[in-house]
Amino acid sequence: MENTERKHSFLSTPERSNIKHVVAVISGKGGVGKSFTSSYLAVCLKRRGYKVGILDADITGPSIPFAFNVKGPVYSDDQKYFYPIKSKTGIEIMSSNLLVDNPRDPLVWRGPMISTLIEQFYTEVIYDVDYLILDLAPGTSDISLTVFQKINLDAAVLVTSPQDLVSMVVEKSAKMCSLLNVPLLSIVENMAYVICPDCKKRIDIYGKNSLDLAKLFKIPVKEEIPFDADIASCMDKGDIENLNKDYLKNTVESIIKATN
């Protein structure tokens, strides 16, 4: 196995950039609501009075601009450094979809090019944030390794869903955090259950997960988020900043407590 100890120099940000804390949102598995978690974490932190940005590190599958209904292009004042696009509430966003003429066109790139772009999103963009949320692509290869080894992370949030198959894959990301000494503050289990609209009874559609990753990796916070049509509606309409649910409250508190 590759030696993954954090004995290296982290990337530097531009002199005019101000990033106080960096939090990665990770999952070994796709389709578990990672981009929703990243987006709503940013929204909740913004509502608490913090300056927040999102670096969309899912280069070939970017979702963040869609969730916030922001469009490019991004601008530079000196042809070297760029400025993120701001959402309607002032959340700073940088994404590959803000660089292309047609956001529906694919970026058909190899791993090294993707990793280089992520580095540029950190070293050549002027942020002014208390918290920079990194929305990572699924998996534990090039993208995650670039972020974990080259960006000084304060913490990570792990995203999963209740199926055992998903947990088995997500466990790989948890182990990667352990190998690289990145503290896991929270695990968010999306699509955990549904509330019957008639009897209000909780229904565990996928059953109970037999692998308790929170317990296994001593993750202090575990959140369960149900199937909620309001989440899908707000994400699809690019209106995530108007979602007002009591989700991710404990995760937000753990991030603030760990970084202050």
PDB file of C-alpha atoms in Angstrom:
ATOM      1  CA  MET A   1       0.000   0.000   0.000  1.00  0.00           C
ATOM      2  CA  GLU A   2       1.192   3.491  -0.813  1.00  0.00           C
ATOM      3  CA  ASN A   3       2.674   5.392   2.109  1.00  0.00           C
ATOM      4  CA  THR A   4      -0.036   7.953   2.825  1.00  0.00           C
ATOM      5  CA  GLU A   5       1.344   9.636   5.927  1.00  0.00           C
ATOM      6  CA  ARG A   6       0.938  13.397   5.853  1.00  0.00           C
ATOM      7  CA  LYS A   7       4.651  14.265   5.669  1.00  0.00           C
ATOM      8  CA  HIS A   8       4.593  16.817   2.898  1.00  0.00           C
ATOM      9  CA  SER A   9       4.027  20.487   2.152  1.00  0.00           C
ATOM     10  CA  PHE A  10       0.464  21.627   1.648  1.00  0.00           C
ATOM     11  CA  LEU A  11      -0.559  23.865  -1.239  1.00  0.00           C
ATOM     12  CA  SER A  12      -0.386  27.600  -0.650  1.00  0.00           C
ATOM     13  CA  THR A  13      -3.250  29.962  -1.344  1.00  0.00           C
ATOM     14  CA  PRO A  14      -2.829  33.356  -3.044  1.00  0.00           C
ATOM     15  CA  GLU A  15      -1.771  36.192  -0.773  1.00  0.00           C
ATOM     16  CA  ARG A  16      -5.128  37.926  -1.236  1.00  0.00           C
ATOM     17  CA  SER A  17      -7.085  34.763  -0.448  1.00  0.00           C
ATOM     18  CA  ASN A  18      -8.414  34.173   3.063  1.00  0.00           C
ATOM     19  CA  ILE A  19      -9.468  30.645   4.020  1.00  0.00           C
ATOM     20  CA  LYS A  20      -9.687  29.989   7.744  1.00  0.00           C
ATOM     21  CA  HIS A  21     -10.948  26.394   7.765  1.00  0.00           C
ATOM     22  CA  VAL A  22     -11.392  23.619   5.203  1.00  0.00           C
ATOM     23  CA  VAL A  23     -13.925  20.800   5.606  1.00  0.00           C
ATOM     24  CA  ALA A  24     -14.153  17.911   3.126  1.00  0.00           C
ATOM     25  CA  VAL A  25     -17.426  16.123   2.417  1.00  0.00           C
ATOM     26  CA  ILE A  26     -16.590  12.605   1.274  1.00  0.00           C
ATOM     27  CA  SER A  27     -18.098   9.285   0.336  1.00  0.00           C
ATOM     28  CA  GLY A  28     -16.687   6.243  -1.354  1.00  0.00           C
ATOM     29  CA  LYS A  29     -20.053   5.775  -3.068  1.00  0.00           C
ATOM     30  CA  GLY A  30     -21.922   7.923  -5.543  1.00  0.00           C
ATOM     31  CA  GLY A  31     -25.606   8.712  -5.319  1.00  0.00           C
ATOM     32  CA  VAL A  32     -25.798   9.031  -1.535  1.00  0.00           C
ATOM     33  CA  GLY A  33     -26.542  12.761  -1.331  1.00  0.00           C
ATOM     34  CA  LYS A  34     -23.019  14.092  -0.945  1.00  0.00           C
ATOM     35  CA  SER A  35     -23.645  17.254  -2.946  1.00  0.00           C
ATOM     36  CA  PHE A  36     -26.824  17.955  -0.992  1.00  0.00           C
ATOM     37  CA  THR A  37     -24.852  17.543   2.234  1.00  0.00           C
ATOM     38  CA  SER A  38     -22.126  19.917   1.005  1.00  0.00           C
ATOM     39  CA  SER A  39     -24.666  22.470  -0.191  1.00  0.00           C
ATOM     40  CA  TYR A  40     -26.801  22.449   2.922  1.00  0.00           C
ATOM     41  CA  LEU A  41     -23.794  22.521   5.245  1.00  0.00           C
ATOM     42  CA  ALA A  42     -22.711  25.698   3.471  1.00  0.00           C
ATOM     43  CA  VAL A  43     -26.226  27.150   3.748  1.00  0.00           C
ATOM     44  CA  CYS A  44     -26.474  26.336   7.466  1.00  0.00           C
ATOM     45  CA  LEU A  45     -23.037  27.776   8.248  1.00  0.00           C
ATOM     46  CA  LYS A  46     -23.937  30.907   6.297  1.00  0.00           C
ATOM     47  CA  ARG A  47     -27.103  31.287   8.370  1.00  0.00           C
ATOM     48  CA  ARG A  48     -24.958  31.141  11.491  1.00  0.00           C
ATOM     49  CA  GLY A  49     -23.154  34.260  10.305  1.00  0.00           C
ATOM     50  CA  TYR A  50     -20.021  32.718   8.786  1.00  0.00           C
ATOM     51  CA  LYS A  51     -18.512  33.468   5.399  1.00  0.00           C
ATOM     52  CA  VAL A  52     -18.679  30.253   3.404  1.00  0.00           C
ATOM     53  CA  GLY A  53     -17.452  28.886   0.098  1.00  0.00           C
ATOM     54  CA  ILE A  54     -17.745  25.594  -1.771  1.00  0.00           C
ATOM     55  CA  LEU A  55     -14.999  24.127  -3.929  1.00  0.00           C
ATOM     56  CA  ASP A  56     -16.739  21.618  -6.193  1.00  0.00           C
ATOM     57  CA  ALA A  57     -14.037  18.958  -6.461  1.00  0.00           C
ATOM     58  CA  ASP A  58     -16.273  16.548  -8.373  1.00  0.00           C
ATOM     59  CA  ILE A  59     -14.781  17.777 -11.641  1.00  0.00           C
ATOM     60  CA  THR A  60     -16.519  15.400 -14.053  1.00  0.00           C
ATOM     61  CA  GLY A  61     -19.830  15.275 -12.160  1.00  0.00           C
ATOM     62  CA  PRO A  62     -20.307  18.787 -10.743  1.00  0.00           C
ATOM     63  CA  SER A  63     -23.631  19.509  -9.021  1.00  0.00           C
ATOM     64  CA  ILE A  64     -23.013  22.563  -6.856  1.00  0.00           C
ATOM     65  CA  PRO A  65     -23.741  25.326  -9.428  1.00  0.00           C
ATOM     66  CA  PHE A  66     -27.028  23.595 -10.269  1.00  0.00           C
ATOM     67  CA  ALA A  67     -28.060  23.432  -6.602  1.00  0.00           C
ATOM     68  CA  PHE A  68     -27.448  27.171  -6.175  1.00  0.00           C
ATOM     69  CA  ASN A  69     -28.591  28.218  -9.665  1.00  0.00           C
ATOM     70  CA  VAL A  70     -25.341  30.008 -10.453  1.00  0.00           C
ATOM     71  CA  LYS A  71     -23.699  30.236 -13.854  1.00  0.00           C
ATOM     72  CA  GLY A  72     -20.305  31.207 -15.193  1.00  0.00           C
ATOM     73  CA  PRO A  73     -18.072  32.460 -16.435  1.00  0.00           C
ATOM     74  CA  VAL A  74     -15.737  33.181 -13.561  1.00  0.00           C
ATOM     75  CA  TYR A  75     -13.628  36.313 -13.887  1.00  0.00           C
ATOM     76  CA  SER A  76     -10.002  37.317 -13.392  1.00  0.00           C
ATOM     77  CA  ASP A  77      -8.688  40.793 -12.802  1.00  0.00           C
ATOM     78  CA  ASP A  78      -5.105  40.117 -13.767  1.00  0.00           C
ATOM     79  CA  GLN A  79      -5.200  36.958 -15.887  1.00  0.00           C
ATOM     80  CA  LYS A  80      -3.653  34.930 -13.071  1.00  0.00           C
ATOM     81  CA  TYR A  81      -6.097  34.707 -10.183  1.00  0.00           C
ATOM     82  CA  PHE A  82      -9.817  34.070 -10.458  1.00  0.00           C
ATOM     83  CA  TYR A  83     -12.810  34.931  -8.317  1.00  0.00           C
ATOM     84  CA  PRO A  84     -15.572  32.461  -7.395  1.00  0.00           C
ATOM     85  CA  ILE A  85     -19.171  33.094  -8.357  1.00  0.00           C
ATOM     86  CA  LYS A  86     -21.355  34.211  -5.443  1.00  0.00           C
ATOM     87  CA  SER A  87     -24.785  32.755  -4.771  1.00  0.00           C
ATOM     88  CA  LYS A  88     -27.754  34.954  -3.887  1.00  0.00           C
ATOM     89  CA  THR A  89     -26.867  34.769  -0.168  1.00  0.00           C
ATOM     90  CA  GLY A  90     -23.147  35.321  -0.783  1.00  0.00           C
ATOM     91  CA  ILE A  91     -21.801  31.756  -0.731  1.00  0.00           C
ATOM     92  CA  GLU A  92     -18.639  31.629  -2.875  1.00  0.00           C
ATOM     93  CA  ILE A  93     -18.676  28.803  -5.443  1.00  0.00           C
ATOM     94  CA  MET A  94     -15.972  27.409  -7.717  1.00  0.00           C
ATOM     95  CA  SER A  95     -16.759  24.524 -10.064  1.00  0.00           C
ATOM     96  CA  SER A  96     -15.711  23.109 -13.417  1.00  0.00           C
ATOM     97  CA  ASN A  97     -19.243  23.794 -14.656  1.00  0.00           C
ATOM     98  CA  LEU A  98     -18.525  27.517 -14.301  1.00  0.00           C
ATOM     99  CA  LEU A  99     -15.717  27.210 -16.861  1.00  0.00           C
ATOM    100  CA  VAL A 100     -17.566  25.602 -19.776  1.00  0.00           C
ATOM    101  CA  ASP A 101     -19.855  27.167 -22.370  1.00  0.00           C
ATOM    102  CA  ASN A 102     -22.477  24.444 -21.976  1.00  0.00           C
ATOM    103  CA  PRO A 103     -22.845  23.033 -18.441  1.00  0.00           C
ATOM    104  CA  ARG A 104     -24.277  19.805 -19.889  1.00  0.00           C
ATOM    105  CA  ASP A 105     -21.126  19.045 -21.892  1.00  0.00           C
ATOM    106  CA  PRO A 106     -18.802  16.446 -20.303  1.00  0.00           C
ATOM    107  CA  LEU A 107     -15.189  16.952 -19.333  1.00  0.00           C
ATOM    108  CA  VAL A 108     -13.508  13.862 -20.763  1.00  0.00           C
ATOM    109  CA  TRP A 109     -10.248  14.124 -18.861  1.00  0.00           C
ATOM    110  CA  ARG A 110      -7.719  11.757 -17.373  1.00  0.00           C
ATOM    111  CA  GLY A 111      -6.927  11.723 -13.642  1.00  0.00           C
ATOM    112  CA  PRO A 112      -3.784  13.918 -13.684  1.00  0.00           C
ATOM    113  CA  MET A 113      -5.623  16.750 -15.467  1.00  0.00           C
ATOM    114  CA  ILE A 114      -8.492  16.537 -12.980  1.00  0.00           C
ATOM    115  CA  SER A 115      -6.090  16.643 -10.032  1.00  0.00           C
ATOM    116  CA  THR A 116      -4.291  19.650 -11.509  1.00  0.00           C
ATOM    117  CA  LEU A 117      -7.569  21.551 -11.900  1.00  0.00           C
ATOM    118  CA  ILE A 118      -8.488  20.880  -8.266  1.00  0.00           C
ATOM    119  CA  GLU A 119      -5.111  22.258  -7.203  1.00  0.00           C
ATOM    120  CA  GLN A 120      -5.733  25.359  -9.338  1.00  0.00           C
ATOM    121  CA  PHE A 121      -9.170  25.817  -7.766  1.00  0.00           C
ATOM    122  CA  TYR A 122      -7.335  26.122  -4.448  1.00  0.00           C
ATOM    123  CA  THR A 123      -4.152  27.977  -5.428  1.00  0.00           C
ATOM    124  CA  GLU A 124      -5.412  30.330  -8.140  1.00  0.00           C
ATOM    125  CA  VAL A 125      -8.829  31.398  -6.808  1.00  0.00           C
ATOM    126  CA  ILE A 126      -9.333  34.310  -4.408  1.00  0.00           C
ATOM    127  CA  TYR A 127     -11.623  33.234  -1.561  1.00  0.00           C
ATOM    128  CA  ASP A 128     -12.653  35.191   1.513  1.00  0.00           C
ATOM    129  CA  VAL A 129     -14.256  32.591   3.763  1.00  0.00           C
ATOM    130  CA  ASP A 130     -14.347  31.269   7.288  1.00  0.00           C
ATOM    131  CA  TYR A 131     -15.213  27.817   5.929  1.00  0.00           C
ATOM    132  CA  LEU A 132     -14.390  26.316   2.564  1.00  0.00           C
ATOM    133  CA  ILE A 133     -16.460  23.177   1.956  1.00  0.00           C
ATOM    134  CA  LEU A 134     -14.907  20.665  -0.441  1.00  0.00           C
ATOM    135  CA  ASP A 135     -17.451  18.520  -2.275  1.00  0.00           C
ATOM    136  CA  LEU A 136     -15.364  15.526  -3.307  1.00  0.00           C
ATOM    137  CA  ALA A 137     -16.043  13.006  -6.030  1.00  0.00           C
ATOM    138  CA  PRO A 138     -16.798   9.418  -4.971  1.00  0.00           C
ATOM    139  CA  GLY A 139     -13.897   7.068  -4.391  1.00  0.00           C
ATOM    140  CA  THR A 140     -10.443   7.048  -2.816  1.00  0.00           C
ATOM    141  CA  SER A 141      -8.196   7.552  -5.840  1.00  0.00           C
ATOM    142  CA  ASP A 142      -6.768  10.601  -7.637  1.00  0.00           C
ATOM    143  CA  ILE A 143      -9.212  13.312  -6.571  1.00  0.00           C
ATOM    144  CA  SER A 144      -9.468  12.339  -2.918  1.00  0.00           C
ATOM    145  CA  LEU A 145      -5.748  11.690  -2.635  1.00  0.00           C
ATOM    146  CA  THR A 146      -4.936  15.092  -4.156  1.00  0.00           C
ATOM    147  CA  VAL A 147      -7.201  16.836  -1.655  1.00  0.00           C
ATOM    148  CA  PHE A 148      -6.105  14.821   1.374  1.00  0.00           C
ATOM    149  CA  GLN A 149      -2.388  15.103   0.696  1.00  0.00           C
ATOM    150  CA  LYS A 150      -2.164  18.648  -0.670  1.00  0.00           C
ATOM    151  CA  ILE A 151      -4.846  20.658   1.148  1.00  0.00           C
ATOM    152  CA  ASN A 152      -4.669  21.195   4.883  1.00  0.00           C
ATOM    153  CA  LEU A 153      -8.047  19.825   5.999  1.00  0.00           C
ATOM    154  CA  ASP A 154      -9.499  20.663   9.386  1.00  0.00           C
ATOM    155  CA  ALA A 155     -12.056  17.864   9.286  1.00  0.00           C
ATOM    156  CA  ALA A 156     -14.203  15.629   7.116  1.00  0.00           C
ATOM    157  CA  VAL A 157     -17.866  14.691   6.983  1.00  0.00           C
ATOM    158  CA  LEU A 158     -18.708  11.200   5.747  1.00  0.00           C
ATOM    159  CA  VAL A 159     -21.892  10.625   3.711  1.00  0.00           C
ATOM    160  CA  THR A 160     -23.669   7.314   3.307  1.00  0.00           C
ATOM    161  CA  SER A 161     -27.066   5.650   2.967  1.00  0.00           C
ATOM    162  CA  PRO A 162     -28.518   2.681   4.886  1.00  0.00           C
ATOM    163  CA  GLN A 163     -27.640  -0.249   2.595  1.00  0.00           C
ATOM    164  CA  ASP A 164     -24.898  -2.652   3.660  1.00  0.00           C
ATOM    165  CA  LEU A 165     -23.381  -2.537   0.168  1.00  0.00           C
ATOM    166  CA  VAL A 166     -23.064   1.244   0.400  1.00  0.00           C
ATOM    167  CA  SER A 167     -21.570   1.037   3.885  1.00  0.00           C
ATOM    168  CA  MET A 168     -18.952  -1.411   2.680  1.00  0.00           C
ATOM    169  CA  VAL A 169     -17.797   1.064   0.010  1.00  0.00           C
ATOM    170  CA  VAL A 170     -18.082   4.151   2.253  1.00  0.00           C
ATOM    171  CA  GLU A 171     -15.969   2.356   4.859  1.00  0.00           C
ATOM    172  CA  LYS A 172     -13.043   2.685   2.454  1.00  0.00           C
ATOM    173  CA  SER A 173     -13.278   6.478   2.671  1.00  0.00           C
ATOM    174  CA  ALA A 174     -13.441   6.303   6.456  1.00  0.00           C
ATOM    175  CA  LYS A 175     -10.281   4.211   6.472  1.00  0.00           C
ATOM    176  CA  MET A 176      -8.619   6.706   4.139  1.00  0.00           C
ATOM    177  CA  CYS A 177      -9.334   9.468   6.664  1.00  0.00           C
ATOM    178  CA  SER A 178      -7.764   7.329   9.353  1.00  0.00           C
ATOM    179  CA  LEU A 179      -4.661   6.629   7.251  1.00  0.00           C
ATOM    180  CA  LEU A 180      -4.191  10.322   6.509  1.00  0.00           C
ATOM    181  CA  ASN A 181      -5.023  11.567  10.013  1.00  0.00           C
ATOM    182  CA  VAL A 182      -8.030  13.627   8.923  1.00  0.00           C
ATOM    183  CA  PRO A 183     -10.566  13.832  11.774  1.00  0.00           C
ATOM    184  CA  LEU A 184     -14.033  12.549  10.896  1.00  0.00           C
ATOM    185  CA  LEU A 185     -16.494  14.782  12.749  1.00  0.00           C
ATOM    186  CA  SER A 186     -19.777  13.416  11.477  1.00  0.00           C
ATOM    187  CA  ILE A 187     -21.430  10.729   9.415  1.00  0.00           C
ATOM    188  CA  VAL A 188     -24.577  11.718   7.527  1.00  0.00           C
ATOM    189  CA  GLU A 189     -26.943   8.929   6.518  1.00  0.00           C
ATOM    190  CA  ASN A 190     -29.175  10.217   3.748  1.00  0.00           C
ATOM    191  CA  MET A 191     -32.406   8.461   2.681  1.00  0.00           C
ATOM    192  CA  ALA A 192     -32.412   6.823   6.099  1.00  0.00           C
ATOM    193  CA  TYR A 193     -36.187   6.469   6.372  1.00  0.00           C
ATOM    194  CA  VAL A 194     -39.514   7.902   5.254  1.00  0.00           C
ATOM    195  CA  ILE A 195     -42.382   9.221   7.355  1.00  0.00           C
ATOM    196  CA  CYS A 196     -45.773   7.839   6.345  1.00  0.00           C
ATOM    197  CA  PRO A 197     -47.925  10.853   5.361  1.00  0.00           C
ATOM    198  CA  ASP A 198     -51.012   9.248   6.898  1.00  0.00           C
ATOM    199  CA  CYS A 199     -49.988   7.593  10.168  1.00  0.00           C
ATOM    200  CA  LYS A 200     -46.688   9.528  10.620  1.00  0.00           C
ATOM    201  CA  LYS A 201     -44.902   6.263  11.372  1.00  0.00           C
ATOM    202  CA  ARG A 202     -41.226   5.930  10.495  1.00  0.00           C
ATOM    203  CA  ILE A 203     -40.601   3.370   7.753  1.00  0.00           C
ATOM    204  CA  ASP A 204     -37.067   2.075   7.179  1.00  0.00           C
ATOM    205  CA  ILE A 205     -37.298   1.386   3.450  1.00  0.00           C
ATOM    206  CA  TYR A 206     -33.871  -0.219   3.237  1.00  0.00           C
ATOM    207  CA  GLY A 207     -34.106  -1.966   6.594  1.00  0.00           C
ATOM    208  CA  LYS A 208     -31.528  -1.541   9.317  1.00  0.00           C
ATOM    209  CA  ASN A 209     -27.887  -1.220   8.385  1.00  0.00           C
ATOM    210  CA  SER A 210     -25.820  -3.943  10.031  1.00  0.00           C
ATOM    211  CA  LEU A 211     -22.570  -1.956   9.807  1.00  0.00           C
ATOM    212  CA  ASP A 212     -22.444   0.957  12.243  1.00  0.00           C
ATOM    213  CA  LEU A 213     -19.639   3.094  10.809  1.00  0.00           C
ATOM    214  CA  ALA A 214     -20.073   5.758  13.491  1.00  0.00           C
ATOM    215  CA  LYS A 215     -19.337   3.218  16.198  1.00  0.00           C
ATOM    216  CA  LEU A 216     -16.648   1.413  14.211  1.00  0.00           C
ATOM    217  CA  PHE A 217     -14.628   4.592  13.548  1.00  0.00           C
ATOM    218  CA  LYS A 218     -15.611   6.469  16.738  1.00  0.00           C
ATOM    219  CA  ILE A 219     -17.280   9.261  14.761  1.00  0.00           C
ATOM    220  CA  PRO A 220     -18.856  11.566  17.369  1.00  0.00           C
ATOM    221  CA  VAL A 221     -21.926  12.705  15.390  1.00  0.00           C
ATOM    222  CA  LYS A 222     -24.380  10.662  13.375  1.00  0.00           C
ATOM    223  CA  GLU A 223     -27.200  12.322  11.452  1.00  0.00           C
ATOM    224  CA  GLU A 224     -30.145  10.557   9.830  1.00  0.00           C
ATOM    225  CA  ILE A 225     -31.925  12.436   7.051  1.00  0.00           C
ATOM    226  CA  PRO A 226     -35.179  11.030   5.670  1.00  0.00           C
ATOM    227  CA  PHE A 227     -36.521  10.911   2.154  1.00  0.00           C
ATOM    228  CA  ASP A 228     -37.871  14.440   1.829  1.00  0.00           C
ATOM    229  CA  ALA A 229     -39.494  15.783  -1.324  1.00  0.00           C
ATOM    230  CA  ASP A 230     -38.527  19.315  -0.274  1.00  0.00           C
ATOM    231  CA  ILE A 231     -34.836  18.406  -0.579  1.00  0.00           C
ATOM    232  CA  ALA A 232     -35.258  17.108  -4.124  1.00  0.00           C
ATOM    233  CA  SER A 233     -37.421  20.073  -5.087  1.00  0.00           C
ATOM    234  CA  CYS A 234     -34.982  22.683  -3.770  1.00  0.00           C
ATOM    235  CA  MET A 235     -31.966  20.988  -5.349  1.00  0.00           C
ATOM    236  CA  ASP A 236     -33.721  20.575  -8.703  1.00  0.00           C
ATOM    237  CA  LYS A 237     -34.892  24.193  -8.736  1.00  0.00           C
ATOM    238  CA  GLY A 238     -31.487  25.555  -7.748  1.00  0.00           C
ATOM    239  CA  ASP A 239     -33.114  26.845  -4.589  1.00  0.00           C
ATOM    240  CA  ILE A 240     -31.180  25.063  -1.845  1.00  0.00           C
ATOM    241  CA  GLU A 241     -30.735  28.354   0.023  1.00  0.00           C
ATOM    242  CA  ASN A 242     -34.483  28.449   0.684  1.00  0.00           C
ATOM    243  CA  LEU A 243     -34.632  24.975   2.240  1.00  0.00           C
ATOM    244  CA  ASN A 244     -35.433  25.415   5.908  1.00  0.00           C
ATOM    245  CA  LYS A 245     -35.226  22.082   7.703  1.00  0.00           C
ATOM    246  CA  ASP A 246     -33.561  21.104  10.943  1.00  0.00           C
ATOM    247  CA  TYR A 247     -31.137  18.775   9.178  1.00  0.00           C
ATOM    248  CA  LEU A 248     -27.360  18.736   9.787  1.00  0.00           C
ATOM    249  CA  LYS A 249     -27.715  20.803  12.955  1.00  0.00           C
ATOM    250  CA  ASN A 250     -25.406  18.566  14.998  1.00  0.00           C
ATOM    251  CA  THR A 251     -22.884  18.346  12.177  1.00  0.00           C
ATOM    252  CA  VAL A 252     -22.735  22.133  11.904  1.00  0.00           C
ATOM    253  CA  GLU A 253     -22.272  22.412  15.664  1.00  0.00           C
ATOM    254  CA  SER A 254     -19.453  19.855  15.602  1.00  0.00           C
ATOM    255  CA  ILE A 255     -17.650  21.734  12.825  1.00  0.00           C
ATOM    256  CA  ILE A 256     -17.901  25.050  14.648  1.00  0.00           C
ATOM    257  CA  LYS A 257     -16.792  23.514  17.949  1.00  0.00           C
ATOM    258  CA  ALA A 258     -13.820  21.714  16.370  1.00  0.00           C
ATOM    259  CA  THR A 259     -12.544  24.831  14.604  1.00  0.00           C
ATOM    260  CA  ASN A 260     -12.995  27.506  17.272  1.00  0.00           C
TER     261      ASN A 260
END
